[in-house]
Amino acid sequence: MDLAFLLEAFWIALTGVPLALLVTVVTLMIAVPIGFILAVFRVNNIPVIKQLSIVYLSFVRGTPLIVQIFLIYSTIPLILNMTFQKYQIDYDIFAIHPVWYAFIIFSFHMIAILMEVFRGGLSTIDQGQREAALAAGLSPVQTYIRILIPQVFANALPNLSTATIHLIKATSLGYAISLQEITLRTKVAANVGYNYLEAYIDIFIVYIILCSIVEFAFKRMEERLKKYQGLSE
Amino acid sequence: MLEVKGLSKAFNKVDVLKGIDLSVKKGDVVVIIGPSGSGKTTLLRTLNFLERADAGLAIYDDKEVNFNRVSKKDIQEIRKRTGFVFQNYNLFKNKTALENITEGLVYAQKVPKEEAKVLALKELERVGLVDKQDHYPFELSGGQQQRVGIARAVALKPDIILFDEPTSALDPELIGEVLAVMKGLAEEGRTMIIVTHEMDFAKEVADQVIFMADGYVIEQGSPEKIFKHPQEERTIQFLRRLLPEDYTVYL
């Protein structure tokens, strides 16, 4: 075991954290609202959208993430190429930074997962409170925004935490599309002296630290919400 | 104040309300009694459009609405004029007792926040819960939650307050505190329509008692008339089952 390299590679692994977090945050910013809206469509049995979202969900859940990554990563350039040619746009598709692909791929994956998370949360909506808000003169939109949605999010928080951690770990598969995140950077550093074990240990530790911090943050958020839920662990 | 004519409602082709006529004068306390499944709660809910009636007319003071073609604006307007107290309190779980009351004031009636707080505290004082203003619903007993529910309805200054079995979900020892608040409101001259199984309360507080069964108003009149001299067989049967000692004379 090369202790000096173990230490050195740890810092290299850390340099991949910002990109991993960027992908996580952007993905959530895209997937949370869309997943929520699709969940609302599904619980309200909106035709067509409901059926499509079920097919989409089974696709995401029924295939390995790495296969989804390869599939989308190969499809997008094809589509872009055709579009660019059609409209005669002069742009080198292969110059597109892989992080853009990562946003699309992980959003595609997470929308399905978050749709299920919010569907669970929406099923906890208390119709009585909805009626009470309407009876108090609130509009249906005010009722959702002020009373129901905050409670849906509170109820969905534990599952949202699990989904976020799943996403952080999933960004490690970004190495497959040359995304310079934690895993790829460290592995590349290990290529020089074949110090793969040290590199893998460092990657392992960095993910554990990262996920623990995020989990802790969600826990704190949950505790703050417990204030009005009266839940105790 | 409120006239209802020919109100009907069916759920899945089962008629629940079969042409209800109702007249409520300002300051009246109308108590609706009757066996379960008689349509009492549905009647109350249609008056506030929590349930949509199939046919009928309602005249709220100057405002006349036809139940089967009512606009969203009319619904909003009528909900502003009516308060509703629920059997299961239905307090907003993510809001404190005080916020439960200010919510409708601030966001539906556009009362400035500070002013709404003053109004809400006044209502909490009436129901004896000023010291619980910052408590969330889960920290309150059923009776306290229902008192906040009543304060929430009253604070919006409705012309009529509708009570849907306000004490049915409460433990027996908590019923008294809620009825006391309601009695206070009746004494202030508030117009109220109350669905309840509390017969003593009805006798004491009601100006008008309505007995409903199978979607019809079977009999209505003063508490004296309904409880002491019921005319209809169904009314007598119902009261006898509920209060056997008082009605042995009709056996």
PDB file of C-alpha atoms in Angstrom, chain A:
ATOM      1  CA  MET A   1       0.000   0.000   0.000  1.00  0.00           C
ATOM      2  CA  ASP A   2       1.380   3.356  -1.094  1.00  0.00           C
ATOM      3  CA  LEU A   3       0.392   5.660   1.756  1.00  0.00           C
ATOM      4  CA  ALA A   4       1.731   8.784   0.079  1.00  0.00           C
ATOM      5  CA  PHE A   5      -0.371   8.082  -2.983  1.00  0.00           C
ATOM      6  CA  LEU A   6      -3.370   7.214  -0.777  1.00  0.00           C
ATOM      7  CA  LEU A   7      -3.173  10.727   0.667  1.00  0.00           C
ATOM      8  CA  GLU A   8      -2.441  12.389  -2.657  1.00  0.00           C
ATOM      9  CA  ALA A   9      -5.291  10.621  -4.434  1.00  0.00           C
ATOM     10  CA  PHE A  10      -7.665  11.598  -1.633  1.00  0.00           C
ATOM     11  CA  TRP A  11      -7.177  15.249  -2.565  1.00  0.00           C
ATOM     12  CA  ILE A  12      -7.595  14.391  -6.215  1.00  0.00           C
ATOM     13  CA  ALA A  13     -10.851  12.588  -5.375  1.00  0.00           C
ATOM     14  CA  LEU A  14     -12.017  15.678  -3.513  1.00  0.00           C
ATOM     15  CA  THR A  15     -11.479  17.830  -6.599  1.00  0.00           C
ATOM     16  CA  GLY A  16     -14.190  15.784  -8.290  1.00  0.00           C
ATOM     17  CA  VAL A  17     -16.748  16.673  -5.612  1.00  0.00           C
ATOM     18  CA  PRO A  18     -17.848  20.049  -7.074  1.00  0.00           C
ATOM     19  CA  LEU A  19     -18.744  18.444 -10.402  1.00  0.00           C
ATOM     20  CA  ALA A  20     -20.578  15.567  -8.723  1.00  0.00           C
ATOM     21  CA  LEU A  21     -22.535  18.084  -6.653  1.00  0.00           C
ATOM     22  CA  LEU A  22     -23.212  20.283  -9.673  1.00  0.00           C
ATOM     23  CA  VAL A  23     -24.696  17.348 -11.553  1.00  0.00           C
ATOM     24  CA  THR A  24     -26.722  16.382  -8.479  1.00  0.00           C
ATOM     25  CA  VAL A  25     -28.085  19.880  -7.872  1.00  0.00           C
ATOM     26  CA  VAL A  26     -28.927  20.661 -11.500  1.00  0.00           C
ATOM     27  CA  THR A  27     -30.545  17.255 -11.923  1.00  0.00           C
ATOM     28  CA  LEU A  28     -32.695  17.817  -8.851  1.00  0.00           C
ATOM     29  CA  MET A  29     -33.638  21.285 -10.034  1.00  0.00           C
ATOM     30  CA  ILE A  30     -34.931  19.756 -13.263  1.00  0.00           C
ATOM     31  CA  ALA A  31     -36.324  16.494 -11.910  1.00  0.00           C
ATOM     32  CA  VAL A  32     -38.087  17.725  -8.749  1.00  0.00           C
ATOM     33  CA  PRO A  33     -40.614  20.033 -10.455  1.00  0.00           C
ATOM     34  CA  ILE A  34     -41.189  17.754 -13.452  1.00  0.00           C
ATOM     35  CA  GLY A  35     -41.435  14.658 -11.251  1.00  0.00           C
ATOM     36  CA  PHE A  36     -43.895  16.491  -9.024  1.00  0.00           C
ATOM     37  CA  ILE A  37     -46.096  17.610 -11.914  1.00  0.00           C
ATOM     38  CA  LEU A  38     -46.120  14.107 -13.422  1.00  0.00           C
ATOM     39  CA  ALA A  39     -47.059  12.698 -10.020  1.00  0.00           C
ATOM     40  CA  VAL A  40     -49.967  15.158  -9.832  1.00  0.00           C
ATOM     41  CA  PHE A  41     -51.084  14.026 -13.304  1.00  0.00           C
ATOM     42  CA  ARG A  42     -50.851  10.415 -12.264  1.00  0.00           C
ATOM     43  CA  VAL A  43     -52.830  10.697  -9.041  1.00  0.00           C
ATOM     44  CA  ASN A  44     -55.463  12.720 -10.905  1.00  0.00           C
ATOM     45  CA  ASN A  45     -55.665  10.033 -13.617  1.00  0.00           C
ATOM     46  CA  ILE A  46     -55.032  12.381 -16.524  1.00  0.00           C
ATOM     47  CA  PRO A  47     -55.369  10.165 -19.619  1.00  0.00           C
ATOM     48  CA  VAL A  48     -52.429   9.630 -22.004  1.00  0.00           C
ATOM     49  CA  ILE A  49     -49.945  11.363 -19.684  1.00  0.00           C
ATOM     50  CA  LYS A  50     -50.684   8.750 -17.043  1.00  0.00           C
ATOM     51  CA  GLN A  51     -50.145   5.815 -19.433  1.00  0.00           C
ATOM     52  CA  LEU A  52     -47.010   7.369 -20.912  1.00  0.00           C
ATOM     53  CA  SER A  53     -45.552   8.004 -17.496  1.00  0.00           C
ATOM     54  CA  ILE A  54     -46.185   4.372 -16.515  1.00  0.00           C
ATOM     55  CA  VAL A  55     -44.335   3.129 -19.604  1.00  0.00           C
ATOM     56  CA  TYR A  56     -41.524   5.584 -18.929  1.00  0.00           C
ATOM     57  CA  LEU A  57     -41.312   4.490 -15.310  1.00  0.00           C
ATOM     58  CA  SER A  58     -41.087   0.799 -16.215  1.00  0.00           C
ATOM     59  CA  PHE A  59     -38.315   1.646 -18.682  1.00  0.00           C
ATOM     60  CA  VAL A  60     -36.270   3.461 -16.042  1.00  0.00           C
ATOM     61  CA  ARG A  61     -36.914   0.930 -13.315  1.00  0.00           C
ATOM     62  CA  GLY A  62     -36.515  -2.106 -15.531  1.00  0.00           C
ATOM     63  CA  THR A  63     -33.102  -1.300 -16.982  1.00  0.00           C
ATOM     64  CA  PRO A  64     -29.674  -0.749 -15.426  1.00  0.00           C
ATOM     65  CA  LEU A  65     -28.658   2.889 -15.144  1.00  0.00           C
ATOM     66  CA  ILE A  66     -25.441   2.216 -17.053  1.00  0.00           C
ATOM     67  CA  VAL A  67     -27.503   0.975 -20.013  1.00  0.00           C
ATOM     68  CA  GLN A  68     -29.654   4.111 -19.864  1.00  0.00           C
ATOM     69  CA  ILE A  69     -26.473   6.193 -19.868  1.00  0.00           C
ATOM     70  CA  PHE A  70     -25.032   4.424 -22.914  1.00  0.00           C
ATOM     71  CA  LEU A  71     -28.332   4.565 -24.750  1.00  0.00           C
ATOM     72  CA  ILE A  72     -28.946   8.267 -24.212  1.00  0.00           C
ATOM     73  CA  TYR A  73     -25.288   9.139 -24.718  1.00  0.00           C
ATOM     74  CA  SER A  74     -25.372   7.474 -28.133  1.00  0.00           C
ATOM     75  CA  THR A  75     -28.793   8.718 -29.145  1.00  0.00           C
ATOM     76  CA  ILE A  76     -28.431  12.427 -28.401  1.00  0.00           C
ATOM     77  CA  PRO A  77     -25.500  13.076 -30.787  1.00  0.00           C
ATOM     78  CA  LEU A  78     -27.415  11.236 -33.495  1.00  0.00           C
ATOM     79  CA  ILE A  79     -30.482  13.400 -33.036  1.00  0.00           C
ATOM     80  CA  LEU A  80     -28.405  16.567 -32.728  1.00  0.00           C
ATOM     81  CA  ASN A  81     -26.444  15.713 -35.841  1.00  0.00           C
ATOM     82  CA  MET A  82     -29.616  15.282 -37.871  1.00  0.00           C
ATOM     83  CA  THR A  83     -31.113  18.495 -36.530  1.00  0.00           C
ATOM     84  CA  PHE A  84     -27.937  20.497 -37.116  1.00  0.00           C
ATOM     85  CA  GLN A  85     -27.633  19.167 -40.634  1.00  0.00           C
ATOM     86  CA  LYS A  86     -31.243  19.916 -41.380  1.00  0.00           C
ATOM     87  CA  TYR A  87     -30.977  23.503 -40.198  1.00  0.00           C
ATOM     88  CA  GLN A  88     -27.383  23.815 -41.411  1.00  0.00           C
ATOM     89  CA  ILE A  89     -26.013  24.776 -38.030  1.00  0.00           C
ATOM     90  CA  ASP A  90     -22.280  24.584 -37.943  1.00  0.00           C
ATOM     91  CA  TYR A  91     -21.416  23.156 -34.574  1.00  0.00           C
ATOM     92  CA  ASP A  92     -19.121  20.377 -33.518  1.00  0.00           C
ATOM     93  CA  ILE A  93     -21.264  17.936 -31.563  1.00  0.00           C
ATOM     94  CA  PHE A  94     -18.256  16.212 -30.109  1.00  0.00           C
ATOM     95  CA  ALA A  95     -17.163  19.465 -28.489  1.00  0.00           C
ATOM     96  CA  ILE A  96     -20.199  19.411 -26.198  1.00  0.00           C
ATOM     97  CA  HIS A  97     -19.043  19.055 -22.606  1.00  0.00           C
ATOM     98  CA  PRO A  98     -20.116  15.711 -21.103  1.00  0.00           C
ATOM     99  CA  VAL A  99     -21.683  17.534 -18.163  1.00  0.00           C
ATOM    100  CA  TRP A 100     -24.584  18.524 -20.455  1.00  0.00           C
ATOM    101  CA  TYR A 101     -25.171  14.884 -21.242  1.00  0.00           C
ATOM    102  CA  ALA A 102     -24.991  14.127 -17.542  1.00  0.00           C
ATOM    103  CA  PHE A 103     -27.739  16.667 -16.800  1.00  0.00           C
ATOM    104  CA  ILE A 104     -30.000  15.069 -19.406  1.00  0.00           C
ATOM    105  CA  ILE A 105     -29.231  11.454 -18.522  1.00  0.00           C
ATOM    106  CA  PHE A 106     -29.577  11.821 -14.762  1.00  0.00           C
ATOM    107  CA  SER A 107     -32.679  14.014 -15.083  1.00  0.00           C
ATOM    108  CA  PHE A 108     -34.279  11.395 -17.303  1.00  0.00           C
ATOM    109  CA  HIS A 109     -33.488   8.808 -14.648  1.00  0.00           C
ATOM    110  CA  MET A 110     -34.475  10.877 -11.609  1.00  0.00           C
ATOM    111  CA  ILE A 111     -37.769  12.233 -12.946  1.00  0.00           C
ATOM    112  CA  ALA A 112     -39.119   8.689 -12.914  1.00  0.00           C
ATOM    113  CA  ILE A 113     -37.832   8.003  -9.418  1.00  0.00           C
ATOM    114  CA  LEU A 114     -39.065  11.311  -7.998  1.00  0.00           C
ATOM    115  CA  MET A 115     -42.436  10.852  -9.669  1.00  0.00           C
ATOM    116  CA  GLU A 116     -42.875   7.768  -7.509  1.00  0.00           C
ATOM    117  CA  VAL A 117     -41.596   9.573  -4.415  1.00  0.00           C
ATOM    118  CA  PHE A 118     -44.118  12.396  -4.841  1.00  0.00           C
ATOM    119  CA  ARG A 119     -46.902  10.020  -5.776  1.00  0.00           C
ATOM    120  CA  GLY A 120     -46.442   8.487  -2.345  1.00  0.00           C
ATOM    121  CA  GLY A 121     -46.432  11.953  -0.779  1.00  0.00           C
ATOM    122  CA  LEU A 122     -49.539  13.059  -2.658  1.00  0.00           C
ATOM    123  CA  SER A 123     -51.456  10.025  -1.478  1.00  0.00           C
ATOM    124  CA  THR A 124     -51.078  11.381   2.057  1.00  0.00           C
ATOM    125  CA  ILE A 125     -52.988  14.585   1.225  1.00  0.00           C
ATOM    126  CA  ASP A 126     -55.748  15.121   3.710  1.00  0.00           C
ATOM    127  CA  GLN A 127     -58.969  15.916   1.812  1.00  0.00           C
ATOM    128  CA  GLY A 128     -60.398  17.405   4.990  1.00  0.00           C
ATOM    129  CA  GLN A 129     -57.729  20.103   5.073  1.00  0.00           C
ATOM    130  CA  ARG A 130     -58.346  20.817   1.403  1.00  0.00           C
ATOM    131  CA  GLU A 131     -62.034  21.348   2.128  1.00  0.00           C
ATOM    132  CA  ALA A 132     -61.261  23.466   5.171  1.00  0.00           C
ATOM    133  CA  ALA A 133     -59.013  25.735   3.106  1.00  0.00           C
ATOM    134  CA  LEU A 134     -61.662  26.112   0.412  1.00  0.00           C
ATOM    135  CA  ALA A 135     -64.308  26.785   3.052  1.00  0.00           C
ATOM    136  CA  ALA A 136     -62.039  29.490   4.494  1.00  0.00           C
ATOM    137  CA  GLY A 137     -62.181  31.162   1.083  1.00  0.00           C
ATOM    138  CA  LEU A 138     -58.749  30.184  -0.249  1.00  0.00           C
ATOM    139  CA  SER A 139     -58.611  29.526  -3.975  1.00  0.00           C
ATOM    140  CA  PRO A 140     -57.692  25.993  -5.114  1.00  0.00           C
ATOM    141  CA  VAL A 141     -54.199  27.239  -6.075  1.00  0.00           C
ATOM    142  CA  GLN A 142     -53.675  28.920  -2.688  1.00  0.00           C
ATOM    143  CA  THR A 143     -54.901  25.754  -1.025  1.00  0.00           C
ATOM    144  CA  TYR A 144     -52.247  23.702  -2.799  1.00  0.00           C
ATOM    145  CA  ILE A 145     -49.408  26.151  -2.333  1.00  0.00           C
ATOM    146  CA  ARG A 146     -50.060  27.219   1.266  1.00  0.00           C
ATOM    147  CA  ILE A 147     -51.498  24.112   2.853  1.00  0.00           C
ATOM    148  CA  LEU A 148     -51.138  20.894   0.862  1.00  0.00           C
ATOM    149  CA  ILE A 149     -47.799  21.010  -0.969  1.00  0.00           C
ATOM    150  CA  PRO A 150     -45.717  21.896   2.132  1.00  0.00           C
ATOM    151  CA  GLN A 151     -47.168  18.807   3.783  1.00  0.00           C
ATOM    152  CA  VAL A 152     -46.562  16.641   0.720  1.00  0.00           C
ATOM    153  CA  PHE A 153     -42.900  17.685   0.749  1.00  0.00           C
ATOM    154  CA  ALA A 154     -42.621  17.047   4.457  1.00  0.00           C
ATOM    155  CA  ASN A 155     -44.075  13.584   4.010  1.00  0.00           C
ATOM    156  CA  ALA A 156     -41.872  12.888   0.994  1.00  0.00           C
ATOM    157  CA  LEU A 157     -38.670  14.073   2.672  1.00  0.00           C
ATOM    158  CA  PRO A 158     -37.333  10.702   3.878  1.00  0.00           C
ATOM    159  CA  ASN A 159     -37.784   9.229   0.379  1.00  0.00           C
ATOM    160  CA  LEU A 160     -36.397  12.405  -1.175  1.00  0.00           C
ATOM    161  CA  SER A 161     -33.298  11.955   0.968  1.00  0.00           C
ATOM    162  CA  THR A 162     -32.867   8.361  -0.231  1.00  0.00           C
ATOM    163  CA  ALA A 163     -33.349   9.438  -3.862  1.00  0.00           C
ATOM    164  CA  THR A 164     -30.783  12.249  -3.543  1.00  0.00           C
ATOM    165  CA  ILE A 165     -28.176   9.913  -2.103  1.00  0.00           C
ATOM    166  CA  HIS A 166     -28.940   7.417  -4.843  1.00  0.00           C
ATOM    167  CA  LEU A 167     -28.288  10.217  -7.344  1.00  0.00           C
ATOM    168  CA  ILE A 168     -24.971  11.261  -5.784  1.00  0.00           C
ATOM    169  CA  LYS A 169     -23.747   7.699  -5.960  1.00  0.00           C
ATOM    170  CA  ALA A 170     -25.097   7.336  -9.485  1.00  0.00           C
ATOM    171  CA  THR A 171     -22.975  10.276 -10.697  1.00  0.00           C
ATOM    172  CA  SER A 172     -19.984   7.955 -10.302  1.00  0.00           C
ATOM    173  CA  LEU A 173     -21.217   6.260 -13.477  1.00  0.00           C
ATOM    174  CA  GLY A 174     -20.445   9.558 -15.184  1.00  0.00           C
ATOM    175  CA  TYR A 175     -16.966   8.131 -15.798  1.00  0.00           C
ATOM    176  CA  ALA A 176     -18.585   6.151 -18.621  1.00  0.00           C
ATOM    177  CA  ILE A 177     -19.182   9.392 -20.523  1.00  0.00           C
ATOM    178  CA  SER A 178     -15.818  10.918 -19.523  1.00  0.00           C
ATOM    179  CA  LEU A 179     -17.351  13.160 -16.908  1.00  0.00           C
ATOM    180  CA  GLN A 180     -14.480  14.418 -14.748  1.00  0.00           C
ATOM    181  CA  GLU A 181     -16.150  13.522 -11.475  1.00  0.00           C
ATOM    182  CA  ILE A 182     -14.764  11.834  -8.381  1.00  0.00           C
ATOM    183  CA  THR A 183     -14.344   8.314  -9.723  1.00  0.00           C
ATOM    184  CA  LEU A 184     -12.848   9.198 -13.099  1.00  0.00           C
ATOM    185  CA  ARG A 185     -10.340  11.739 -11.770  1.00  0.00           C
ATOM    186  CA  THR A 186      -9.029   9.403  -9.121  1.00  0.00           C
ATOM    187  CA  LYS A 187      -8.885   6.427 -11.445  1.00  0.00           C
ATOM    188  CA  VAL A 188      -6.945   8.399 -13.994  1.00  0.00           C
ATOM    189  CA  ALA A 189      -4.472   9.445 -11.313  1.00  0.00           C
ATOM    190  CA  ALA A 190      -4.049   5.780 -10.382  1.00  0.00           C
ATOM    191  CA  ASN A 191      -3.299   4.803 -13.970  1.00  0.00           C
ATOM    192  CA  VAL A 192       0.209   6.210 -13.679  1.00  0.00           C
ATOM    193  CA  GLY A 193       1.484   3.888 -10.977  1.00  0.00           C
ATOM    194  CA  TYR A 194      -1.215   1.194 -11.056  1.00  0.00           C
ATOM    195  CA  ASN A 195      -2.236   2.228  -7.511  1.00  0.00           C
ATOM    196  CA  TYR A 196      -5.818   1.224  -8.053  1.00  0.00           C
ATOM    197  CA  LEU A 197      -6.519  -0.092  -4.550  1.00  0.00           C
ATOM    198  CA  GLU A 198      -5.472   3.227  -2.961  1.00  0.00           C
ATOM    199  CA  ALA A 199      -7.596   5.108  -5.473  1.00  0.00           C
ATOM    200  CA  TYR A 200     -10.662   2.954  -4.846  1.00  0.00           C
ATOM    201  CA  ILE A 201     -10.277   3.353  -1.079  1.00  0.00           C
ATOM    202  CA  ASP A 202     -10.150   7.127  -1.496  1.00  0.00           C
ATOM    203  CA  ILE A 203     -13.191   7.147  -3.785  1.00  0.00           C
ATOM    204  CA  PHE A 204     -15.008   4.986  -1.247  1.00  0.00           C
ATOM    205  CA  ILE A 205     -14.197   7.382   1.607  1.00  0.00           C
ATOM    206  CA  VAL A 206     -15.125  10.506  -0.343  1.00  0.00           C
ATOM    207  CA  TYR A 207     -18.542   9.110  -1.261  1.00  0.00           C
ATOM    208  CA  ILE A 208     -19.179   8.045   2.318  1.00  0.00           C
ATOM    209  CA  ILE A 209     -18.337  11.528   3.603  1.00  0.00           C
ATOM    210  CA  LEU A 210     -20.392  13.222   0.908  1.00  0.00           C
ATOM    211  CA  CYS A 211     -23.452  11.033   1.380  1.00  0.00           C
ATOM    212  CA  SER A 212     -23.249  11.257   5.171  1.00  0.00           C
ATOM    213  CA  ILE A 213     -23.248  15.052   5.025  1.00  0.00           C
ATOM    214  CA  VAL A 214     -26.252  15.088   2.697  1.00  0.00           C
ATOM    215  CA  GLU A 215     -28.069  12.537   4.827  1.00  0.00           C
ATOM    216  CA  PHE A 216     -27.376  14.619   7.912  1.00  0.00           C
ATOM    217  CA  ALA A 217     -28.699  17.750   6.196  1.00  0.00           C
ATOM    218  CA  PHE A 218     -31.924  15.956   5.270  1.00  0.00           C
ATOM    219  CA  LYS A 219     -32.235  14.676   8.829  1.00  0.00           C
ATOM    220  CA  ARG A 220     -31.955  18.206  10.165  1.00  0.00           C
ATOM    221  CA  MET A 221     -34.564  19.369   7.693  1.00  0.00           C
ATOM    222  CA  GLU A 222     -36.832  16.541   8.820  1.00  0.00           C
ATOM    223  CA  GLU A 223     -36.374  17.495  12.446  1.00  0.00           C
ATOM    224  CA  ARG A 224     -37.425  21.036  11.669  1.00  0.00           C
ATOM    225  CA  LEU A 225     -40.543  19.716   9.992  1.00  0.00           C
ATOM    226  CA  LYS A 226     -41.252  17.373  12.874  1.00  0.00           C
ATOM    227  CA  LYS A 227     -42.072  20.524  14.739  1.00  0.00           C
ATOM    228  CA  TYR A 228     -45.519  20.576  13.186  1.00  0.00           C
ATOM    229  CA  GLN A 229     -45.859  16.914  12.375  1.00  0.00           C
ATOM    230  CA  GLY A 230     -45.324  15.772  15.926  1.00  0.00           C
ATOM    231  CA  LEU A 231     -43.386  12.760  14.692  1.00  0.00           C
ATOM    232  CA  SER A 232     -40.671  11.249  16.751  1.00  0.00           C
ATOM    233  CA  GLU A 233     -38.130   8.788  15.562  1.00  0.00           C
TER     234      GLU A 233
END
